[in-house]
């Protein structure tokens, strides 16, 4: 049986953890890149007959992680791999509020995790699998805030807008190659995760849209992490994946 490879960042919490659980299957090899390993996920992988690796890494320093990923991919025999997918899910919020009030260290760390790491991992993935005949896909988890600006969220908006443009550019590059990878930057909708908790806990003076996030929760408008994971992975599996490089799961 030829394995289907999945590389998933930010797999220890929220949407990433829900996707990791759903990706456990006998024919799947799942590599999770997160700050913390998940013992329960490891147990579930054994029960499901899936192959699981978990790397405890800091994606604020992604260069060595990308090098390690390229070496990991290079150990596979390309003709024995059914497909390979990279899911860039990890993200980070800088302190919520005016940009001028955030520290340089916090701003830099948020951009490194949210944009630099996906860029480096995409490059490593594409380079390591360039000659593979297998179906190759990159799914970058974006946000509506990459397409609609919001006060108090300048760093996150910038990272997600950059993710969208990165995906557009990569789609153009790969579209001109033989067996090119397919790329999509996908907004998953509003999901009930720790990030939403942080947004609701933010102070109003520096975050004028605070009450809108409170209303989303109170109105039951947030999808559960598992519901969102199901929709995102269904999008990844679509036969037309990559035809629209920047998409929203709610429009599918």
PDB file of C-alpha atoms in Angstrom:
ATOM      1  CA  UNK A   1       0.000   0.000   0.000  1.00  0.00           C
ATOM      2  CA  UNK A   2       1.462   3.335  -1.064  1.00  0.00           C
ATOM      3  CA  UNK A   3       1.318   5.915   1.746  1.00  0.00           C
ATOM      4  CA  UNK A   4      -0.343   9.296   1.559  1.00  0.00           C
ATOM      5  CA  UNK A   5       1.889  11.845   3.293  1.00  0.00           C
ATOM      6  CA  UNK A   6       0.551  14.783   5.293  1.00  0.00           C
ATOM      7  CA  UNK A   7       2.653  17.467   6.975  1.00  0.00           C
ATOM      8  CA  UNK A   8       0.624  19.599   9.390  1.00  0.00           C
ATOM      9  CA  UNK A   9       1.775  22.602  11.414  1.00  0.00           C
ATOM     10  CA  UNK A  10       0.079  23.830  14.573  1.00  0.00           C
ATOM     11  CA  UNK A  11      -1.311  20.381  15.248  1.00  0.00           C
ATOM     12  CA  UNK A  12      -1.491  20.515  19.037  1.00  0.00           C
ATOM     13  CA  UNK A  13      -4.483  22.838  19.494  1.00  0.00           C
ATOM     14  CA  UNK A  14      -7.740  23.965  17.959  1.00  0.00           C
ATOM     15  CA  UNK A  15      -8.282  23.453  14.262  1.00  0.00           C
ATOM     16  CA  UNK A  16      -4.861  21.825  13.842  1.00  0.00           C
ATOM     17  CA  UNK A  17      -5.539  19.231  16.535  1.00  0.00           C
ATOM     18  CA  UNK A  18      -8.928  18.449  14.991  1.00  0.00           C
ATOM     19  CA  UNK A  19      -7.372  18.006  11.540  1.00  0.00           C
ATOM     20  CA  UNK A  20      -4.659  15.770  12.976  1.00  0.00           C
ATOM     21  CA  UNK A  21      -7.250  13.465  14.520  1.00  0.00           C
ATOM     22  CA  UNK A  22      -9.172  13.260  11.245  1.00  0.00           C
ATOM     23  CA  UNK A  23      -6.027  12.472   9.262  1.00  0.00           C
ATOM     24  CA  UNK A  24      -5.301   9.282  11.179  1.00  0.00           C
ATOM     25  CA  UNK A  25      -5.926   6.400   8.769  1.00  0.00           C
ATOM     26  CA  UNK A  26      -4.101   3.141   7.921  1.00  0.00           C
ATOM     27  CA  UNK A  27      -2.737   4.433   4.602  1.00  0.00           C
ATOM     28  CA  UNK A  28      -1.711   7.833   6.012  1.00  0.00           C
ATOM     29  CA  UNK A  29       1.676   8.989   7.240  1.00  0.00           C
ATOM     30  CA  UNK A  30       1.175  12.138   9.308  1.00  0.00           C
ATOM     31  CA  UNK A  31       3.974  14.460  10.438  1.00  0.00           C
ATOM     32  CA  UNK A  32       2.890  17.062  12.999  1.00  0.00           C
ATOM     33  CA  UNK A  33       4.982  20.168  13.696  1.00  0.00           C
ATOM     34  CA  UNK A  34       4.021  21.874  16.960  1.00  0.00           C
ATOM     35  CA  UNK A  35       5.441  23.262  20.168  1.00  0.00           C
ATOM     36  CA  UNK A  36       4.002  20.313  22.076  1.00  0.00           C
ATOM     37  CA  UNK A  37       3.491  16.632  21.305  1.00  0.00           C
ATOM     38  CA  UNK A  38       0.057  15.123  21.873  1.00  0.00           C
ATOM     39  CA  UNK A  39       0.118  11.812  23.741  1.00  0.00           C
ATOM     40  CA  UNK A  40      -3.566  11.179  23.051  1.00  0.00           C
ATOM     41  CA  UNK A  41      -2.972  11.636  19.322  1.00  0.00           C
ATOM     42  CA  UNK A  42      -0.158   9.098  19.467  1.00  0.00           C
ATOM     43  CA  UNK A  43      -2.475   6.596  21.143  1.00  0.00           C
ATOM     44  CA  UNK A  44      -5.181   7.241  18.549  1.00  0.00           C
ATOM     45  CA  UNK A  45      -2.666   6.721  15.733  1.00  0.00           C
ATOM     46  CA  UNK A  46      -1.800   3.269  17.032  1.00  0.00           C
ATOM     47  CA  UNK A  47      -5.480   2.385  17.316  1.00  0.00           C
ATOM     48  CA  UNK A  48      -6.149   3.642  13.766  1.00  0.00           C
ATOM     49  CA  UNK A  49      -3.139   1.877  12.264  1.00  0.00           C
ATOM     50  CA  UNK A  50      -1.736   5.221  11.085  1.00  0.00           C
ATOM     51  CA  UNK A  51       1.909   6.231  10.949  1.00  0.00           C
ATOM     52  CA  UNK A  52       2.488   9.325  13.075  1.00  0.00           C
ATOM     53  CA  UNK A  53       5.531  11.456  13.824  1.00  0.00           C
ATOM     54  CA  UNK A  54       5.425  14.503  16.078  1.00  0.00           C
ATOM     55  CA  UNK A  55       8.216  17.059  16.097  1.00  0.00           C
ATOM     56  CA  UNK A  56       8.369  19.560  18.936  1.00  0.00           C
ATOM     57  CA  UNK A  57       9.542  22.673  17.121  1.00  0.00           C
ATOM     58  CA  UNK A  58       9.375  26.457  17.375  1.00  0.00           C
ATOM     59  CA  UNK A  59       8.169  27.859  14.060  1.00  0.00           C
ATOM     60  CA  UNK A  60       9.418  31.299  15.046  1.00  0.00           C
ATOM     61  CA  UNK A  61      12.759  29.765  14.044  1.00  0.00           C
ATOM     62  CA  UNK A  62      11.640  27.892  10.949  1.00  0.00           C
ATOM     63  CA  UNK A  63      14.863  27.666   8.928  1.00  0.00           C
ATOM     64  CA  UNK A  64      16.192  24.548  10.698  1.00  0.00           C
ATOM     65  CA  UNK A  65      12.695  23.037  10.652  1.00  0.00           C
ATOM     66  CA  UNK A  66      12.485  23.486   6.879  1.00  0.00           C
ATOM     67  CA  UNK A  67      15.885  21.833   6.451  1.00  0.00           C
ATOM     68  CA  UNK A  68      14.778  18.921   8.594  1.00  0.00           C
ATOM     69  CA  UNK A  69      11.531  18.616   6.629  1.00  0.00           C
ATOM     70  CA  UNK A  70      13.400  18.443   3.327  1.00  0.00           C
ATOM     71  CA  UNK A  71      15.575  15.641   4.693  1.00  0.00           C
ATOM     72  CA  UNK A  72      12.515  13.768   5.984  1.00  0.00           C
ATOM     73  CA  UNK A  73      10.819  13.952   2.592  1.00  0.00           C
ATOM     74  CA  UNK A  74      14.043  12.941   0.869  1.00  0.00           C
ATOM     75  CA  UNK A  75      14.010   9.620   2.709  1.00  0.00           C
ATOM     76  CA  UNK A  76      10.874   8.467   0.831  1.00  0.00           C
ATOM     77  CA  UNK A  77      10.939   6.608  -2.467  1.00  0.00           C
ATOM     78  CA  UNK A  78       8.858   8.907  -4.705  1.00  0.00           C
ATOM     79  CA  UNK A  79       7.394   6.099  -6.790  1.00  0.00           C
ATOM     80  CA  UNK A  80       6.037   4.468  -3.635  1.00  0.00           C
ATOM     81  CA  UNK A  81       4.179   7.605  -2.436  1.00  0.00           C
ATOM     82  CA  UNK A  82       0.546   8.030  -3.469  1.00  0.00           C
ATOM     83  CA  UNK A  83       0.320  11.731  -2.564  1.00  0.00           C
ATOM     84  CA  UNK A  84       1.968  14.404  -0.434  1.00  0.00           C
ATOM     85  CA  UNK A  85       0.269  17.377   1.211  1.00  0.00           C
ATOM     86  CA  UNK A  86       1.613  20.253   3.302  1.00  0.00           C
ATOM     87  CA  UNK A  87      -0.923  22.020   5.531  1.00  0.00           C
ATOM     88  CA  UNK A  88       0.364  25.309   6.927  1.00  0.00           C
ATOM     89  CA  UNK A  89      -2.049  25.857   9.792  1.00  0.00           C
ATOM     90  CA  UNK A  90       0.072  27.375  12.578  1.00  0.00           C
ATOM     91  CA  UNK A  91      -0.497  31.025  13.356  1.00  0.00           C
ATOM     92  CA  UNK A  92       0.150  33.494  16.142  1.00  0.00           C
ATOM     93  CA  UNK A  93      -1.525  36.663  17.382  1.00  0.00           C
ATOM     94  CA  UNK A  94       0.617  39.602  18.355  1.00  0.00           C
ATOM     95  CA  UNK A  95      -0.826  41.438  21.377  1.00  0.00           C
ATOM     96  CA  UNK A  96      -4.257  42.676  20.307  1.00  0.00           C
ATOM     97  CA  UNK A  97      -4.429  46.431  19.973  1.00  0.00           C
ATOM     98  CA  UNK A  98      -2.691  49.291  18.210  1.00  0.00           C
ATOM     99  CA  UNK A  99       0.484  48.356  16.358  1.00  0.00           C
ATOM    100  CA  UNK A 100       2.370  51.180  18.048  1.00  0.00           C
ATOM    101  CA  UNK A 101       1.750  49.607  21.459  1.00  0.00           C
ATOM    102  CA  UNK A 102       3.262  46.202  20.623  1.00  0.00           C
ATOM    103  CA  UNK A 103       6.872  45.285  21.221  1.00  0.00           C
ATOM    104  CA  UNK A 104       9.207  44.643  18.316  1.00  0.00           C
ATOM    105  CA  UNK A 105       9.843  41.128  19.632  1.00  0.00           C
ATOM    106  CA  UNK A 106       6.124  40.254  19.702  1.00  0.00           C
ATOM    107  CA  UNK A 107       5.531  41.649  16.210  1.00  0.00           C
ATOM    108  CA  UNK A 108       8.517  39.808  14.747  1.00  0.00           C
ATOM    109  CA  UNK A 109       7.563  36.500  16.367  1.00  0.00           C
ATOM    110  CA  UNK A 110       3.990  36.696  15.066  1.00  0.00           C
ATOM    111  CA  UNK A 111       5.152  37.346  11.502  1.00  0.00           C
ATOM    112  CA  UNK A 112       7.763  34.605  11.676  1.00  0.00           C
ATOM    113  CA  UNK A 113       5.190  32.009  12.689  1.00  0.00           C
ATOM    114  CA  UNK A 114       2.383  33.337  10.510  1.00  0.00           C
ATOM    115  CA  UNK A 115       4.218  34.082   7.263  1.00  0.00           C
ATOM    116  CA  UNK A 116       7.931  33.318   7.301  1.00  0.00           C
ATOM    117  CA  UNK A 117       7.450  29.730   8.464  1.00  0.00           C
ATOM    118  CA  UNK A 118       4.862  28.863   5.776  1.00  0.00           C
ATOM    119  CA  UNK A 119       7.093  30.418   3.113  1.00  0.00           C
ATOM    120  CA  UNK A 120      10.138  28.406   4.200  1.00  0.00           C
ATOM    121  CA  UNK A 121       8.163  25.173   4.583  1.00  0.00           C
ATOM    122  CA  UNK A 122       6.540  25.621   1.165  1.00  0.00           C
ATOM    123  CA  UNK A 123       9.976  26.111  -0.382  1.00  0.00           C
ATOM    124  CA  UNK A 124      11.382  23.019   1.346  1.00  0.00           C
ATOM    125  CA  UNK A 125       8.356  20.892   0.419  1.00  0.00           C
ATOM    126  CA  UNK A 126       8.399  21.948  -3.236  1.00  0.00           C
ATOM    127  CA  UNK A 127      12.151  21.518  -3.548  1.00  0.00           C
ATOM    128  CA  UNK A 128      12.206  18.082  -1.935  1.00  0.00           C
ATOM    129  CA  UNK A 129       9.283  16.748  -3.997  1.00  0.00           C
ATOM    130  CA  UNK A 130       9.943  18.520  -7.315  1.00  0.00           C
ATOM    131  CA  UNK A 131      10.621  15.295  -9.209  1.00  0.00           C
ATOM    132  CA  UNK A 132       7.872  13.247  -7.557  1.00  0.00           C
ATOM    133  CA  UNK A 133       5.152  11.863  -9.848  1.00  0.00           C
ATOM    134  CA  UNK A 134       2.716  11.819  -6.928  1.00  0.00           C
ATOM    135  CA  UNK A 135      -0.107  14.308  -6.488  1.00  0.00           C
ATOM    136  CA  UNK A 136       1.292  17.216  -4.426  1.00  0.00           C
ATOM    137  CA  UNK A 137      -0.810  19.799  -2.638  1.00  0.00           C
ATOM    138  CA  UNK A 138      -0.180  22.768  -0.347  1.00  0.00           C
ATOM    139  CA  UNK A 139      -3.040  24.043   1.789  1.00  0.00           C
ATOM    140  CA  UNK A 140      -2.331  27.350   3.523  1.00  0.00           C
ATOM    141  CA  UNK A 141      -4.849  28.207   6.241  1.00  0.00           C
ATOM    142  CA  UNK A 142      -5.681  31.866   5.790  1.00  0.00           C
ATOM    143  CA  UNK A 143      -8.397  34.088   7.247  1.00  0.00           C
ATOM    144  CA  UNK A 144     -11.012  36.603   6.257  1.00  0.00           C
ATOM    145  CA  UNK A 145      -8.759  39.143   7.990  1.00  0.00           C
ATOM    146  CA  UNK A 146      -6.248  38.657   5.201  1.00  0.00           C
ATOM    147  CA  UNK A 147      -8.886  40.097   2.878  1.00  0.00           C
ATOM    148  CA  UNK A 148     -10.592  42.604   5.178  1.00  0.00           C
ATOM    149  CA  UNK A 149      -8.573  44.911   7.404  1.00  0.00           C
ATOM    150  CA  UNK A 150      -9.386  45.280  11.091  1.00  0.00           C
ATOM    151  CA  UNK A 151      -8.076  47.752  13.644  1.00  0.00           C
ATOM    152  CA  UNK A 152      -6.103  46.123  16.434  1.00  0.00           C
ATOM    153  CA  UNK A 153      -5.145  43.193  14.227  1.00  0.00           C
ATOM    154  CA  UNK A 154      -2.571  44.730  11.877  1.00  0.00           C
ATOM    155  CA  UNK A 155       0.033  41.986  12.279  1.00  0.00           C
ATOM    156  CA  UNK A 156      -2.413  39.117  11.797  1.00  0.00           C
ATOM    157  CA  UNK A 157      -4.012  40.873   8.797  1.00  0.00           C
ATOM    158  CA  UNK A 158      -0.576  41.382   7.252  1.00  0.00           C
ATOM    159  CA  UNK A 159       0.454  37.750   7.778  1.00  0.00           C
ATOM    160  CA  UNK A 160      -2.746  36.349   6.265  1.00  0.00           C
ATOM    161  CA  UNK A 161      -2.716  38.780   3.329  1.00  0.00           C
ATOM    162  CA  UNK A 162       0.860  37.697   2.715  1.00  0.00           C
ATOM    163  CA  UNK A 163      -0.256  34.055   2.856  1.00  0.00           C
ATOM    164  CA  UNK A 164      -2.831  34.747   0.156  1.00  0.00           C
ATOM    165  CA  UNK A 165      -0.311  36.447  -2.129  1.00  0.00           C
ATOM    166  CA  UNK A 166       2.281  33.744  -1.490  1.00  0.00           C
ATOM    167  CA  UNK A 167      -0.283  31.167  -2.596  1.00  0.00           C
ATOM    168  CA  UNK A 168      -1.196  33.102  -5.731  1.00  0.00           C
ATOM    169  CA  UNK A 169       2.464  33.425  -6.714  1.00  0.00           C
ATOM    170  CA  UNK A 170       3.229  29.764  -6.025  1.00  0.00           C
ATOM    171  CA  UNK A 171       0.199  28.703  -8.051  1.00  0.00           C
ATOM    172  CA  UNK A 172       1.551  30.673 -11.010  1.00  0.00           C
ATOM    173  CA  UNK A 173       5.017  29.146 -10.589  1.00  0.00           C
ATOM    174  CA  UNK A 174       3.800  25.592 -10.215  1.00  0.00           C
ATOM    175  CA  UNK A 175       1.286  25.943 -13.034  1.00  0.00           C
ATOM    176  CA  UNK A 176       4.167  26.318 -15.433  1.00  0.00           C
ATOM    177  CA  UNK A 177       5.926  23.111 -14.427  1.00  0.00           C
ATOM    178  CA  UNK A 178       5.393  19.436 -15.228  1.00  0.00           C
ATOM    179  CA  UNK A 179       3.484  17.720 -12.399  1.00  0.00           C
ATOM    180  CA  UNK A 180       3.325  21.029 -10.560  1.00  0.00           C
ATOM    181  CA  UNK A 181       1.953  21.143  -7.034  1.00  0.00           C
ATOM    182  CA  UNK A 182      -1.517  22.567  -6.464  1.00  0.00           C
ATOM    183  CA  UNK A 183      -1.807  25.467  -4.025  1.00  0.00           C
ATOM    184  CA  UNK A 184      -4.735  26.971  -2.127  1.00  0.00           C
ATOM    185  CA  UNK A 185      -4.917  29.609   0.603  1.00  0.00           C
ATOM    186  CA  UNK A 186      -8.180  28.788   2.353  1.00  0.00           C
ATOM    187  CA  UNK A 187     -10.145  30.792   4.912  1.00  0.00           C
ATOM    188  CA  UNK A 188     -11.805  28.234   7.235  1.00  0.00           C
ATOM    189  CA  UNK A 189     -14.586  30.454   8.545  1.00  0.00           C
ATOM    190  CA  UNK A 190     -14.992  31.542  12.155  1.00  0.00           C
ATOM    191  CA  UNK A 191     -13.949  28.685  14.423  1.00  0.00           C
ATOM    192  CA  UNK A 192     -14.318  28.293  18.188  1.00  0.00           C
ATOM    193  CA  UNK A 193     -10.630  28.157  19.139  1.00  0.00           C
ATOM    194  CA  UNK A 194      -8.272  29.707  21.700  1.00  0.00           C
ATOM    195  CA  UNK A 195      -7.711  32.590  19.272  1.00  0.00           C
ATOM    196  CA  UNK A 196     -11.376  33.539  19.563  1.00  0.00           C
ATOM    197  CA  UNK A 197     -11.008  33.472  23.351  1.00  0.00           C
ATOM    198  CA  UNK A 198      -8.087  35.907  23.096  1.00  0.00           C
ATOM    199  CA  UNK A 199     -10.086  38.223  20.851  1.00  0.00           C
ATOM    200  CA  UNK A 200     -13.052  38.281  23.247  1.00  0.00           C
ATOM    201  CA  UNK A 201     -10.727  38.980  26.180  1.00  0.00           C
ATOM    202  CA  UNK A 202      -9.009  41.936  24.484  1.00  0.00           C
ATOM    203  CA  UNK A 203      -9.549  45.467  25.763  1.00  0.00           C
ATOM    204  CA  UNK A 204     -12.017  47.562  23.802  1.00  0.00           C
ATOM    205  CA  UNK A 205      -9.986  50.797  23.449  1.00  0.00           C
ATOM    206  CA  UNK A 206      -7.327  49.142  21.290  1.00  0.00           C
ATOM    207  CA  UNK A 207      -9.726  46.754  19.554  1.00  0.00           C
ATOM    208  CA  UNK A 208     -12.933  48.469  18.379  1.00  0.00           C
ATOM    209  CA  UNK A 209     -14.353  45.264  16.840  1.00  0.00           C
ATOM    210  CA  UNK A 210     -14.265  43.464  20.192  1.00  0.00           C
ATOM    211  CA  UNK A 211     -18.053  43.299  20.597  1.00  0.00           C
ATOM    212  CA  UNK A 212     -18.500  41.669  17.177  1.00  0.00           C
ATOM    213  CA  UNK A 213     -16.491  38.665  18.363  1.00  0.00           C
ATOM    214  CA  UNK A 214     -18.511  38.482  21.576  1.00  0.00           C
ATOM    215  CA  UNK A 215     -21.712  38.428  19.502  1.00  0.00           C
ATOM    216  CA  UNK A 216     -20.376  35.617  17.317  1.00  0.00           C
ATOM    217  CA  UNK A 217     -19.929  33.455  20.410  1.00  0.00           C
ATOM    218  CA  UNK A 218     -23.198  34.438  22.054  1.00  0.00           C
ATOM    219  CA  UNK A 219     -25.104  33.919  18.801  1.00  0.00           C
ATOM    220  CA  UNK A 220     -23.735  30.428  18.250  1.00  0.00           C
ATOM    221  CA  UNK A 221     -22.068  31.521  15.002  1.00  0.00           C
ATOM    222  CA  UNK A 222     -18.739  29.796  15.669  1.00  0.00           C
ATOM    223  CA  UNK A 223     -18.070  26.407  14.092  1.00  0.00           C
ATOM    224  CA  UNK A 224     -16.495  23.788  16.323  1.00  0.00           C
ATOM    225  CA  UNK A 225     -12.898  22.885  15.544  1.00  0.00           C
ATOM    226  CA  UNK A 226     -14.004  19.431  14.414  1.00  0.00           C
ATOM    227  CA  UNK A 227     -16.706  20.798  12.091  1.00  0.00           C
ATOM    228  CA  UNK A 228     -14.213  23.206  10.547  1.00  0.00           C
ATOM    229  CA  UNK A 229     -11.586  20.462  10.209  1.00  0.00           C
ATOM    230  CA  UNK A 230     -14.035  18.276   8.313  1.00  0.00           C
ATOM    231  CA  UNK A 231     -14.801  21.078   5.851  1.00  0.00           C
ATOM    232  CA  UNK A 232     -11.163  22.062   5.383  1.00  0.00           C
ATOM    233  CA  UNK A 233     -10.002  18.497   4.740  1.00  0.00           C
ATOM    234  CA  UNK A 234     -12.905  17.907   2.373  1.00  0.00           C
ATOM    235  CA  UNK A 235     -11.710  20.943   0.433  1.00  0.00           C
ATOM    236  CA  UNK A 236      -8.151  19.572   0.376  1.00  0.00           C
ATOM    237  CA  UNK A 237      -9.463  16.328  -1.135  1.00  0.00           C
ATOM    238  CA  UNK A 238     -11.441  18.004  -3.918  1.00  0.00           C
ATOM    239  CA  UNK A 239     -10.657  17.083  -7.504  1.00  0.00           C
ATOM    240  CA  UNK A 240     -10.620  20.783  -8.449  1.00  0.00           C
ATOM    241  CA  UNK A 241      -8.291  21.749  -5.598  1.00  0.00           C
ATOM    242  CA  UNK A 242      -5.954  24.488  -6.793  1.00  0.00           C
ATOM    243  CA  UNK A 243      -8.131  25.911  -9.550  1.00  0.00           C
ATOM    244  CA  UNK A 244      -8.843  28.886  -7.274  1.00  0.00           C
ATOM    245  CA  UNK A 245      -5.659  29.664  -5.303  1.00  0.00           C
ATOM    246  CA  UNK A 246      -7.382  31.920  -2.760  1.00  0.00           C
ATOM    247  CA  UNK A 247     -10.687  30.597  -1.461  1.00  0.00           C
ATOM    248  CA  UNK A 248     -13.099  30.527   1.463  1.00  0.00           C
ATOM    249  CA  UNK A 249     -14.513  27.242   2.718  1.00  0.00           C
ATOM    250  CA  UNK A 250     -17.892  28.938   3.154  1.00  0.00           C
ATOM    251  CA  UNK A 251     -18.083  29.504  -0.596  1.00  0.00           C
ATOM    252  CA  UNK A 252     -17.416  25.846  -1.443  1.00  0.00           C
TER     253      UNK A 252
END
